[in-house]
């Protein structure tokens, strides 16, 4: 093994992950990561036969299972039903913003935040088009609320899933620790959006708008909600989250009404491939000793102050994305005097950091990409000028909370 070659390949790979692609090459984060793995194998930096050893199968199974659950909810019409209910209740811009933020935040905690953004972005765009209002503040609120809300649970986002499997923290303990940060964060988000877009949120009511009637598969929706309730009960009872989610997904696959290919067509297969490749790339860093050298170079140790660790995590999450940051930092967290406090800080900081820029999380990019198809330009700087304030305030409050009650 040659450390220089390993470091060069992985740096090149993380550069592509940060950009979302390699310039002038038809690629995405999944293909960039797989090409990085291929280069590591081709240059003899990791043995091909040892690749499965680097995979975190519990996390991959959890992610796969949650995709089955989300696919069933989507096909049944749950997310569209929830979105339409939101728009019918809210009759003023401020009320809509508040309801949007808290509904998206709650749903993102229960389900994957990326899925919530996929469901709600078209609904918000349709609502704002009909109302002849700018969708930009509502889109920023959607992405930020999805990120903040997902911090509350072990199944809210991919990096929390990794932390849940690695740490062994129970679902209830994790949520009890981070839910206050999430609720405060959602309130702060509402206030910041009002501050940045005062003209949009004057007390003018929305005109009457017509939203398409939602087709709901009632029997499928009822069955899925029963399974979801059982899954949440299993989480609270302390059943390992990957095992509980897998069994719940198996129950949902017993059906006489929905063809399996319709469920699997809803999957984000690229995300699963991206994770598998990322586990291998991060494993190569650790196996070759590069992670240890990096931590020594920046003086990141088990005695590191919570503020330094929190803001370093946030910075690294925006440099290489939050999931790679968690994979890089999890080895140092296990050496902390109180690993649980370290895991909670890592979860909060890596998730809240996703609001800093448009590139900070996949949820942000999903919102921006869908908006582009509607000819709405949610650009990097428009998002970042708001996201910077959101991140600094929520990260500061989150770190204060953890410092006072867990460190």
mmCIF file of C-alpha atoms in Angstrom:
data_model
loop_
_atom_site.group_PDB
_atom_site.id
_atom_site.type_symbol
_atom_site.label_atom_id
_atom_site.label_comp_id
_atom_site.label_asym_id
_atom_site.label_seq_id
_atom_site.Cartn_x
_atom_site.Cartn_y
_atom_site.Cartn_z
ATOM 1 C CA UNK A 1 0.000 0.000 0.000
ATOM 2 C CA UNK A 2 1.147 3.520 -0.811
ATOM 3 C CA UNK A 3 -0.307 6.259 1.393
ATOM 4 C CA UNK A 4 0.289 8.925 -1.252
ATOM 5 C CA UNK A 5 -1.675 6.987 -3.881
ATOM 6 C CA UNK A 6 -4.484 6.191 -1.429
ATOM 7 C CA UNK A 7 -4.743 9.807 -0.319
ATOM 8 C CA UNK A 8 -4.705 11.104 -3.908
ATOM 9 C CA UNK A 9 -7.498 8.745 -5.009
ATOM 10 C CA UNK A 10 -9.661 9.468 -1.975
ATOM 11 C CA UNK A 11 -9.124 13.237 -2.227
ATOM 12 C CA UNK A 12 -10.141 13.067 -5.883
ATOM 13 C CA UNK A 13 -13.198 11.007 -4.898
ATOM 14 C CA UNK A 14 -14.284 13.376 -2.121
ATOM 15 C CA UNK A 15 -13.836 16.314 -4.480
ATOM 16 C CA UNK A 16 -16.308 14.666 -6.855
ATOM 17 C CA UNK A 17 -18.700 13.912 -3.979
ATOM 18 C CA UNK A 18 -18.592 17.536 -2.825
ATOM 19 C CA UNK A 19 -19.375 18.771 -6.353
ATOM 20 C CA UNK A 20 -21.938 16.042 -6.963
ATOM 21 C CA UNK A 21 -20.086 14.906 -10.096
ATOM 22 C CA UNK A 22 -16.731 14.978 -11.826
ATOM 23 C CA UNK A 23 -16.453 17.929 -14.240
ATOM 24 C CA UNK A 24 -16.999 17.092 -17.927
ATOM 25 C CA UNK A 25 -17.971 13.499 -17.092
ATOM 26 C CA UNK A 26 -21.525 12.144 -17.032
ATOM 27 C CA UNK A 27 -21.555 11.147 -13.383
ATOM 28 C CA UNK A 28 -23.268 11.548 -10.026
ATOM 29 C CA UNK A 29 -22.209 10.907 -6.434
ATOM 30 C CA UNK A 30 -22.832 7.169 -6.741
ATOM 31 C CA UNK A 31 -20.699 6.714 -9.865
ATOM 32 C CA UNK A 32 -17.966 8.997 -8.481
ATOM 33 C CA UNK A 33 -17.749 6.839 -5.357
ATOM 34 C CA UNK A 34 -17.739 3.576 -7.315
ATOM 35 C CA UNK A 35 -14.991 4.871 -9.600
ATOM 36 C CA UNK A 36 -13.008 5.793 -6.499
ATOM 37 C CA UNK A 37 -13.381 2.237 -5.192
ATOM 38 C CA UNK A 38 -12.326 0.896 -8.591
ATOM 39 C CA UNK A 39 -9.169 3.024 -8.552
ATOM 40 C CA UNK A 40 -8.299 1.869 -5.020
ATOM 41 C CA UNK A 41 -8.621 -1.766 -6.117
ATOM 42 C CA UNK A 42 -6.808 -1.232 -9.434
ATOM 43 C CA UNK A 43 -3.804 0.375 -7.708
ATOM 44 C CA UNK A 44 -3.678 -2.300 -5.007
ATOM 45 C CA UNK A 45 -4.635 -0.009 -2.130
ATOM 46 C CA UNK A 46 -7.375 -2.369 -0.913
ATOM 47 C CA UNK A 47 -7.765 -6.096 -1.734
ATOM 48 C CA UNK A 48 -10.800 -6.861 -3.896
ATOM 49 C CA UNK A 49 -11.735 -9.892 -1.783
ATOM 50 C CA UNK A 50 -11.917 -7.729 1.364
ATOM 51 C CA UNK A 51 -14.418 -5.208 -0.001
ATOM 52 C CA UNK A 52 -17.419 -6.799 1.820
ATOM 53 C CA UNK A 53 -15.614 -6.309 5.140
ATOM 54 C CA UNK A 54 -15.886 -2.541 4.780
ATOM 55 C CA UNK A 55 -19.662 -2.554 4.232
ATOM 56 C CA UNK A 56 -21.985 -1.634 7.102
ATOM 57 C CA UNK A 57 -24.799 -4.038 6.289
ATOM 58 C CA UNK A 58 -27.021 -2.910 9.173
ATOM 59 C CA UNK A 59 -27.118 0.642 7.811
ATOM 60 C CA UNK A 60 -27.682 -0.538 4.231
ATOM 61 C CA UNK A 61 -30.541 -2.810 5.352
ATOM 62 C CA UNK A 62 -32.068 0.026 7.380
ATOM 63 C CA UNK A 63 -31.911 2.409 4.429
ATOM 64 C CA UNK A 64 -33.349 -0.231 2.076
ATOM 65 C CA UNK A 65 -36.186 -0.990 4.497
ATOM 66 C CA UNK A 66 -37.098 2.669 4.977
ATOM 67 C CA UNK A 67 -37.267 3.051 1.191
ATOM 68 C CA UNK A 68 -39.859 0.246 1.059
ATOM 69 C CA UNK A 69 -41.874 1.963 3.772
ATOM 70 C CA UNK A 70 -41.658 5.353 2.064
ATOM 71 C CA UNK A 71 -42.567 3.842 -1.310
ATOM 72 C CA UNK A 72 -45.735 2.327 0.152
ATOM 73 C CA UNK A 73 -46.726 5.629 1.748
ATOM 74 C CA UNK A 74 -46.123 7.457 -1.512
ATOM 75 C CA UNK A 75 -48.087 4.994 -3.655
ATOM 76 C CA UNK A 76 -50.937 5.047 -1.124
ATOM 77 C CA UNK A 77 -51.118 8.844 -1.444
ATOM 78 C CA UNK A 78 -50.138 9.714 2.130
ATOM 79 C CA UNK A 79 -47.694 12.532 1.374
ATOM 80 C CA UNK A 80 -49.966 14.239 -1.156
ATOM 81 C CA UNK A 81 -52.864 13.928 1.281
ATOM 82 C CA UNK A 82 -50.807 15.551 4.058
ATOM 83 C CA UNK A 83 -49.616 18.314 1.743
ATOM 84 C CA UNK A 84 -53.087 19.153 0.471
ATOM 85 C CA UNK A 85 -54.456 19.218 4.021
ATOM 86 C CA UNK A 86 -51.737 21.717 4.896
ATOM 87 C CA UNK A 87 -52.629 24.040 2.033
ATOM 88 C CA UNK A 88 -56.358 23.920 2.739
ATOM 89 C CA UNK A 89 -55.897 24.831 6.411
ATOM 90 C CA UNK A 90 -53.446 27.710 5.897
ATOM 91 C CA UNK A 91 -55.082 30.861 4.554
ATOM 92 C CA UNK A 92 -52.261 33.368 5.094
ATOM 93 C CA UNK A 93 -48.557 33.310 4.130
ATOM 94 C CA UNK A 94 -47.352 33.310 7.754
ATOM 95 C CA UNK A 95 -49.712 30.503 8.728
ATOM 96 C CA UNK A 96 -48.711 28.464 5.691
ATOM 97 C CA UNK A 97 -45.026 28.947 6.467
ATOM 98 C CA UNK A 98 -45.480 27.854 10.087
ATOM 99 C CA UNK A 99 -47.562 24.807 9.154
ATOM 100 C CA UNK A 100 -45.186 23.886 6.336
ATOM 101 C CA UNK A 101 -42.121 24.085 8.588
ATOM 102 C CA UNK A 102 -43.586 22.032 11.424
ATOM 103 C CA UNK A 103 -45.313 19.431 9.233
ATOM 104 C CA UNK A 104 -42.172 18.914 7.148
ATOM 105 C CA UNK A 105 -40.036 18.854 10.307
ATOM 106 C CA UNK A 106 -42.203 16.211 11.981
ATOM 107 C CA UNK A 107 -42.471 14.019 8.870
ATOM 108 C CA UNK A 108 -38.721 14.291 8.243
ATOM 109 C CA UNK A 109 -38.086 12.975 11.735
ATOM 110 C CA UNK A 110 -40.337 9.982 11.153
ATOM 111 C CA UNK A 111 -39.226 9.263 7.585
ATOM 112 C CA UNK A 112 -36.232 10.094 5.404
ATOM 113 C CA UNK A 113 -35.878 13.844 4.877
ATOM 114 C CA UNK A 114 -35.002 13.347 1.205
ATOM 115 C CA UNK A 115 -38.346 11.620 0.631
ATOM 116 C CA UNK A 116 -40.257 14.467 2.269
ATOM 117 C CA UNK A 117 -38.541 16.966 -0.035
ATOM 118 C CA UNK A 118 -39.393 14.849 -3.070
ATOM 119 C CA UNK A 119 -43.053 14.830 -2.055
ATOM 120 C CA UNK A 120 -43.576 18.402 -0.903
ATOM 121 C CA UNK A 121 -41.548 20.436 -3.394
ATOM 122 C CA UNK A 122 -44.013 19.993 -6.309
ATOM 123 C CA UNK A 123 -46.946 20.717 -3.985
ATOM 124 C CA UNK A 124 -45.430 23.990 -2.789
ATOM 125 C CA UNK A 125 -44.513 25.011 -6.328
ATOM 126 C CA UNK A 126 -48.069 24.325 -7.501
ATOM 127 C CA UNK A 127 -49.544 26.248 -4.580
ATOM 128 C CA UNK A 128 -47.317 29.289 -5.133
ATOM 129 C CA UNK A 129 -47.893 29.246 -8.897
ATOM 130 C CA UNK A 130 -51.658 29.311 -8.367
ATOM 131 C CA UNK A 131 -51.337 32.054 -5.737
ATOM 132 C CA UNK A 132 -48.975 34.074 -7.969
ATOM 133 C CA UNK A 133 -46.372 34.369 -5.214
ATOM 134 C CA UNK A 134 -42.635 33.745 -5.113
ATOM 135 C CA UNK A 135 -41.955 30.150 -4.052
ATOM 136 C CA UNK A 136 -38.339 30.879 -3.010
ATOM 137 C CA UNK A 137 -38.892 31.501 0.745
ATOM 138 C CA UNK A 138 -41.159 28.451 1.005
ATOM 139 C CA UNK A 139 -38.625 26.266 -0.822
ATOM 140 C CA UNK A 140 -35.786 27.387 1.454
ATOM 141 C CA UNK A 141 -38.031 26.736 4.461
ATOM 142 C CA UNK A 142 -38.874 23.273 3.108
ATOM 143 C CA UNK A 143 -35.250 22.207 2.676
ATOM 144 C CA UNK A 144 -34.119 23.684 5.996
ATOM 145 C CA UNK A 145 -37.076 22.233 7.935
ATOM 146 C CA UNK A 146 -36.404 18.794 6.448
ATOM 147 C CA UNK A 147 -32.788 18.985 7.604
ATOM 148 C CA UNK A 148 -33.599 20.308 11.081
ATOM 149 C CA UNK A 149 -36.510 17.916 11.625
ATOM 150 C CA UNK A 150 -34.471 14.903 10.544
ATOM 151 C CA UNK A 151 -32.005 15.537 13.386
ATOM 152 C CA UNK A 152 -34.579 14.394 15.948
ATOM 153 C CA UNK A 153 -34.528 10.657 15.210
ATOM 154 C CA UNK A 154 -32.225 7.850 14.175
ATOM 155 C CA UNK A 155 -34.234 7.304 10.987
ATOM 156 C CA UNK A 156 -34.570 10.931 9.905
ATOM 157 C CA UNK A 157 -31.531 10.985 7.647
ATOM 158 C CA UNK A 158 -28.776 8.657 6.416
ATOM 159 C CA UNK A 159 -26.022 9.952 8.713
ATOM 160 C CA UNK A 160 -28.196 9.407 11.789
ATOM 161 C CA UNK A 161 -28.806 5.828 10.648
ATOM 162 C CA UNK A 162 -25.050 5.265 10.570
ATOM 163 C CA UNK A 163 -24.701 6.805 14.039
ATOM 164 C CA UNK A 164 -27.581 4.714 15.382
ATOM 165 C CA UNK A 165 -26.016 1.464 14.216
ATOM 166 C CA UNK A 166 -22.489 2.407 15.343
ATOM 167 C CA UNK A 167 -23.412 3.887 18.729
ATOM 168 C CA UNK A 168 -26.099 1.541 19.986
ATOM 169 C CA UNK A 169 -28.043 4.519 21.372
ATOM 170 C CA UNK A 170 -31.721 3.653 21.705
ATOM 171 C CA UNK A 171 -34.291 5.393 19.526
ATOM 172 C CA UNK A 172 -36.003 6.955 22.558
ATOM 173 C CA UNK A 173 -32.767 8.183 24.183
ATOM 174 C CA UNK A 174 -31.607 9.735 20.916
ATOM 175 C CA UNK A 175 -34.908 11.514 20.320
ATOM 176 C CA UNK A 176 -35.157 12.710 23.930
ATOM 177 C CA UNK A 177 -31.731 14.321 23.588
ATOM 178 C CA UNK A 178 -32.157 16.018 20.213
ATOM 179 C CA UNK A 179 -35.891 16.783 20.007
ATOM 180 C CA UNK A 180 -35.561 20.064 21.978
ATOM 181 C CA UNK A 181 -32.848 21.227 19.556
ATOM 182 C CA UNK A 182 -35.115 20.366 16.639
ATOM 183 C CA UNK A 183 -38.147 22.208 18.008
ATOM 184 C CA UNK A 184 -36.118 25.322 18.810
ATOM 185 C CA UNK A 185 -34.496 25.085 15.393
ATOM 186 C CA UNK A 186 -37.861 25.021 13.607
ATOM 187 C CA UNK A 187 -39.030 28.110 15.513
ATOM 188 C CA UNK A 188 -35.778 29.906 14.652
ATOM 189 C CA UNK A 189 -36.198 28.910 11.005
ATOM 190 C CA UNK A 190 -39.700 30.429 10.875
ATOM 191 C CA UNK A 191 -38.450 33.709 12.360
ATOM 192 C CA UNK A 192 -35.457 33.913 10.001
ATOM 193 C CA UNK A 193 -37.563 33.354 6.871
ATOM 194 C CA UNK A 194 -39.944 36.111 8.001
ATOM 195 C CA UNK A 195 -36.964 38.401 8.612
ATOM 196 C CA UNK A 196 -35.389 37.807 5.195
ATOM 197 C CA UNK A 197 -38.622 38.019 3.181
ATOM 198 C CA UNK A 198 -40.820 40.632 4.938
ATOM 199 C CA UNK A 199 -42.841 41.607 1.846
ATOM 200 C CA UNK A 200 -43.937 38.031 1.173
ATOM 201 C CA UNK A 201 -45.295 37.577 4.682
ATOM 202 C CA UNK A 202 -47.503 40.589 5.062
ATOM 203 C CA UNK A 203 -50.968 39.770 6.353
ATOM 204 C CA UNK A 204 -52.546 39.409 2.908
ATOM 205 C CA UNK A 205 -54.571 36.179 2.655
ATOM 206 C CA UNK A 206 -54.082 33.737 -0.177
ATOM 207 C CA UNK A 207 -56.642 33.785 -2.969
ATOM 208 C CA UNK A 208 -58.795 30.720 -3.303
ATOM 209 C CA UNK A 209 -56.684 28.086 -5.012
ATOM 210 C CA UNK A 210 -57.655 24.814 -6.549
ATOM 211 C CA UNK A 211 -55.467 21.825 -5.789
ATOM 212 C CA UNK A 212 -55.911 18.597 -7.663
ATOM 213 C CA UNK A 213 -57.929 15.920 -5.967
ATOM 214 C CA UNK A 214 -55.588 13.351 -4.482
ATOM 215 C CA UNK A 215 -56.080 9.697 -5.321
ATOM 216 C CA UNK A 216 -55.753 7.661 -2.137
ATOM 217 C CA UNK A 217 -55.487 3.887 -1.905
ATOM 218 C CA UNK A 218 -57.339 3.638 1.403
ATOM 219 C CA UNK A 219 -56.689 -0.025 2.165
ATOM 220 C CA UNK A 220 -52.990 0.311 1.368
ATOM 221 C CA UNK A 221 -52.745 3.536 3.368
ATOM 222 C CA UNK A 222 -54.450 1.958 6.384
ATOM 223 C CA UNK A 223 -52.189 -1.091 6.263
ATOM 224 C CA UNK A 224 -49.036 1.008 5.872
ATOM 225 C CA UNK A 225 -49.945 3.333 8.742
ATOM 226 C CA UNK A 226 -50.594 0.315 10.979
ATOM 227 C CA UNK A 227 -47.145 -1.062 10.099
ATOM 228 C CA UNK A 228 -45.538 2.358 10.657
ATOM 229 C CA UNK A 229 -47.177 2.572 14.088
ATOM 230 C CA UNK A 230 -45.852 -0.870 14.942
ATOM 231 C CA UNK A 231 -42.400 0.114 13.718
ATOM 232 C CA UNK A 232 -42.326 3.235 15.897
ATOM 233 C CA UNK A 233 -43.467 1.136 18.867
ATOM 234 C CA UNK A 234 -40.632 -1.314 18.165
ATOM 235 C CA UNK A 235 -38.137 1.558 18.041
ATOM 236 C CA UNK A 236 -39.373 2.865 21.398
ATOM 237 C CA UNK A 237 -39.265 -0.647 22.875
ATOM 238 C CA UNK A 238 -35.564 -0.869 22.084
ATOM 239 C CA UNK A 239 -35.655 -3.327 19.179
ATOM 240 C CA UNK A 240 -32.532 -2.755 16.995
ATOM 241 C CA UNK A 241 -33.604 -0.217 14.388
ATOM 242 C CA UNK A 242 -32.269 -2.132 11.374
ATOM 243 C CA UNK A 243 -33.995 -5.344 12.461
ATOM 244 C CA UNK A 244 -37.300 -3.600 13.228
ATOM 245 C CA UNK A 245 -37.317 -1.707 9.920
ATOM 246 C CA UNK A 246 -36.444 -4.837 7.940
ATOM 247 C CA UNK A 247 -39.275 -6.865 9.486
ATOM 248 C CA UNK A 248 -41.730 -3.999 8.930
ATOM 249 C CA UNK A 249 -40.725 -3.753 5.274
ATOM 250 C CA UNK A 250 -41.217 -7.507 4.855
ATOM 251 C CA UNK A 251 -44.771 -7.190 6.196
ATOM 252 C CA UNK A 252 -45.502 -4.454 3.643
ATOM 253 C CA UNK A 253 -44.308 -6.680 0.801
ATOM 254 C CA UNK A 254 -47.131 -9.143 1.574
ATOM 255 C CA UNK A 255 -49.786 -7.657 -0.687
ATOM 256 C CA UNK A 256 -52.327 -8.696 -3.317
ATOM 257 C CA UNK A 257 -52.898 -5.192 -4.667
ATOM 258 C CA UNK A 258 -49.561 -3.604 -5.583
ATOM 259 C CA UNK A 259 -47.098 -5.041 -8.084
ATOM 260 C CA UNK A 260 -43.574 -5.299 -6.564
ATOM 261 C CA UNK A 261 -41.991 -3.418 -9.467
ATOM 262 C CA UNK A 262 -44.089 -0.351 -8.584
ATOM 263 C CA UNK A 263 -42.595 -0.319 -5.086
ATOM 264 C CA UNK A 264 -39.023 -0.831 -6.278
ATOM 265 C CA UNK A 265 -39.480 1.818 -8.976
ATOM 266 C CA UNK A 266 -39.796 4.372 -6.150
ATOM 267 C CA UNK A 267 -36.348 3.487 -4.777
ATOM 268 C CA UNK A 268 -33.348 5.780 -4.915
ATOM 269 C CA UNK A 269 -30.960 3.022 -5.983
ATOM 270 C CA UNK A 270 -28.171 5.543 -6.516
ATOM 271 C CA UNK A 271 -28.298 6.390 -2.812
ATOM 272 C CA UNK A 272 -27.798 2.747 -1.831
ATOM 273 C CA UNK A 273 -24.894 2.391 -4.271
ATOM 274 C CA UNK A 274 -23.416 5.667 -3.014
ATOM 275 C CA UNK A 275 -23.514 4.434 0.574
ATOM 276 C CA UNK A 276 -21.947 1.080 -0.239
ATOM 277 C CA UNK A 277 -19.096 2.756 -2.107
ATOM 278 C CA UNK A 278 -18.660 5.365 0.600
ATOM 279 C CA UNK A 279 -18.272 2.707 3.291
ATOM 280 C CA UNK A 280 -15.427 1.184 1.276
ATOM 281 C CA UNK A 281 -13.691 4.512 0.592
ATOM 282 C CA UNK A 282 -13.922 5.549 4.259
ATOM 283 C CA UNK A 283 -12.798 2.082 5.334
ATOM 284 C CA UNK A 284 -9.712 2.411 3.141
ATOM 285 C CA UNK A 285 -8.850 5.692 4.864
ATOM 286 C CA UNK A 286 -9.062 4.075 8.273
ATOM 287 C CA UNK A 287 -7.314 0.846 7.265
ATOM 288 C CA UNK A 288 -4.351 2.754 5.834
ATOM 289 C CA UNK A 289 -4.013 4.946 8.932
ATOM 290 C CA UNK A 290 -4.849 8.191 7.127
ATOM 291 C CA UNK A 291 -7.758 9.043 9.444
ATOM 292 C CA UNK A 292 -5.490 8.852 12.500
ATOM 293 C CA UNK A 293 -2.883 11.055 10.821
ATOM 294 C CA UNK A 294 -5.572 13.602 9.879
ATOM 295 C CA UNK A 295 -6.872 13.860 13.435
ATOM 296 C CA UNK A 296 -3.340 14.255 14.785
ATOM 297 C CA UNK A 297 -2.590 16.998 12.251
ATOM 298 C CA UNK A 298 -5.607 19.067 13.315
ATOM 299 C CA UNK A 299 -5.198 18.117 16.989
ATOM 300 C CA UNK A 300 -8.621 16.456 17.159
ATOM 301 C CA UNK A 301 -8.485 14.091 20.138
ATOM 302 C CA UNK A 302 -10.777 12.399 22.633
ATOM 303 C CA UNK A 303 -10.428 15.454 24.906
ATOM 304 C CA UNK A 304 -11.479 17.950 22.224
ATOM 305 C CA UNK A 305 -13.853 20.678 23.423
ATOM 306 C CA UNK A 306 -17.497 20.319 22.318
ATOM 307 C CA UNK A 307 -17.426 23.677 20.503
ATOM 308 C CA UNK A 308 -14.337 22.757 18.507
ATOM 309 C CA UNK A 309 -15.767 19.327 17.685
ATOM 310 C CA UNK A 310 -19.201 20.683 16.770
ATOM 311 C CA UNK A 311 -17.964 23.408 14.431
ATOM 312 C CA UNK A 312 -15.239 21.188 12.944
ATOM 313 C CA UNK A 313 -17.941 18.616 12.151
ATOM 314 C CA UNK A 314 -20.070 21.322 10.543
ATOM 315 C CA UNK A 315 -17.146 22.541 8.440
ATOM 316 C CA UNK A 316 -16.148 19.037 7.346
ATOM 317 C CA UNK A 317 -19.780 18.209 6.531
ATOM 318 C CA UNK A 318 -19.897 21.107 4.091
ATOM 319 C CA UNK A 319 -16.510 20.227 2.641
ATOM 320 C CA UNK A 320 -17.157 16.551 1.858
ATOM 321 C CA UNK A 321 -20.913 16.239 2.693
ATOM 322 C CA UNK A 322 -22.411 15.051 5.966
ATOM 323 C CA UNK A 323 -22.396 11.278 5.436
ATOM 324 C CA UNK A 324 -18.663 11.088 4.557
ATOM 325 C CA UNK A 325 -17.940 13.411 7.496
ATOM 326 C CA UNK A 326 -19.715 11.055 9.908
ATOM 327 C CA UNK A 327 -17.860 8.054 8.515
ATOM 328 C CA UNK A 328 -14.545 9.882 8.932
ATOM 329 C CA UNK A 329 -15.256 11.087 12.470
ATOM 330 C CA UNK A 330 -16.898 8.031 13.995
ATOM 331 C CA UNK A 331 -13.548 6.451 14.910
ATOM 332 C CA UNK A 332 -12.568 9.447 17.065
ATOM 333 C CA UNK A 333 -15.973 9.536 18.793
ATOM 334 C CA UNK A 334 -15.528 6.017 20.164
ATOM 335 C CA UNK A 335 -12.463 7.232 22.092
ATOM 336 C CA UNK A 336 -14.311 10.093 23.830
ATOM 337 C CA UNK A 337 -14.649 9.973 27.608
ATOM 338 C CA UNK A 338 -18.420 9.916 27.068
ATOM 339 C CA UNK A 339 -19.002 8.455 23.588
ATOM 340 C CA UNK A 340 -22.775 9.008 23.822
ATOM 341 C CA UNK A 341 -22.283 12.773 24.125
ATOM 342 C CA UNK A 342 -19.907 12.618 21.171
ATOM 343 C CA UNK A 343 -22.379 10.688 19.019
ATOM 344 C CA UNK A 344 -25.185 13.134 19.821
ATOM 345 C CA UNK A 345 -22.959 16.099 18.974
ATOM 346 C CA UNK A 346 -21.853 14.453 15.738
ATOM 347 C CA UNK A 347 -25.484 13.802 14.757
ATOM 348 C CA UNK A 348 -26.661 17.323 15.558
ATOM 349 C CA UNK A 349 -23.710 19.161 14.009
ATOM 350 C CA UNK A 350 -23.517 17.118 10.800
ATOM 351 C CA UNK A 351 -27.270 17.495 10.223
ATOM 352 C CA UNK A 352 -27.669 21.177 11.108
ATOM 353 C CA UNK A 353 -24.615 21.944 8.958
ATOM 354 C CA UNK A 354 -26.646 20.799 5.972
ATOM 355 C CA UNK A 355 -28.437 24.151 5.963
ATOM 356 C CA UNK A 356 -25.287 26.226 5.426
ATOM 357 C CA UNK A 357 -25.227 26.110 1.615
ATOM 358 C CA UNK A 358 -27.273 24.658 -1.211
ATOM 359 C CA UNK A 359 -24.667 21.891 -1.498
ATOM 360 C CA UNK A 360 -24.859 21.088 2.220
ATOM 361 C CA UNK A 361 -27.327 18.217 1.929
ATOM 362 C CA UNK A 362 -29.024 16.027 -0.643
ATOM 363 C CA UNK A 363 -32.387 17.379 0.550
ATOM 364 C CA UNK A 364 -31.362 20.902 -0.520
ATOM 365 C CA UNK A 365 -30.311 19.681 -3.949
ATOM 366 C CA UNK A 366 -33.570 17.775 -4.432
ATOM 367 C CA UNK A 367 -35.587 20.942 -3.776
ATOM 368 C CA UNK A 368 -33.398 23.017 -6.111
ATOM 369 C CA UNK A 369 -33.475 20.428 -8.915
ATOM 370 C CA UNK A 370 -37.266 20.049 -8.841
ATOM 371 C CA UNK A 371 -37.643 23.841 -8.741
ATOM 372 C CA UNK A 372 -35.489 24.109 -11.874
ATOM 373 C CA UNK A 373 -37.957 21.902 -13.762
ATOM 374 C CA UNK A 374 -40.649 24.442 -12.845
ATOM 375 C CA UNK A 375 -38.391 27.253 -14.110
ATOM 376 C CA UNK A 376 -37.800 28.535 -10.585
ATOM 377 C CA UNK A 377 -34.193 29.478 -9.857
ATOM 378 C CA UNK A 378 -33.220 28.655 -6.274
ATOM 379 C CA UNK A 379 -29.575 29.569 -6.729
ATOM 380 C CA UNK A 380 -26.552 28.962 -4.522
ATOM 381 C CA UNK A 381 -26.223 32.495 -3.146
ATOM 382 C CA UNK A 382 -29.936 33.046 -2.539
ATOM 383 C CA UNK A 383 -29.985 29.917 -0.404
ATOM 384 C CA UNK A 384 -26.645 30.520 1.324
ATOM 385 C CA UNK A 385 -27.389 34.061 2.529
ATOM 386 C CA UNK A 386 -30.325 32.635 4.500
ATOM 387 C CA UNK A 387 -28.766 29.253 5.264
ATOM 388 C CA UNK A 388 -25.694 30.807 6.870
ATOM 389 C CA UNK A 389 -27.797 32.555 9.517
ATOM 390 C CA UNK A 390 -29.973 29.471 10.071
ATOM 391 C CA UNK A 391 -26.914 27.268 10.551
ATOM 392 C CA UNK A 392 -25.013 29.589 12.888
ATOM 393 C CA UNK A 393 -28.016 30.108 15.174
ATOM 394 C CA UNK A 394 -29.239 26.496 15.273
ATOM 395 C CA UNK A 395 -25.730 25.065 15.627
ATOM 396 C CA UNK A 396 -24.915 27.469 18.467
ATOM 397 C CA UNK A 397 -28.140 26.681 20.332
ATOM 398 C CA UNK A 398 -27.717 22.954 19.706
ATOM 399 C CA UNK A 399 -24.154 22.975 21.010
ATOM 400 C CA UNK A 400 -25.183 24.964 24.104
ATOM 401 C CA UNK A 401 -27.954 22.450 24.810
ATOM 402 C CA UNK A 402 -25.642 19.455 24.501
ATOM 403 C CA UNK A 403 -22.892 21.135 26.525
ATOM 404 C CA UNK A 404 -25.241 21.871 29.434
ATOM 405 C CA UNK A 405 -27.039 18.530 29.562
ATOM 406 C CA UNK A 406 -24.748 15.861 28.081
ATOM 407 C CA UNK A 407 -21.069 16.862 28.174
#
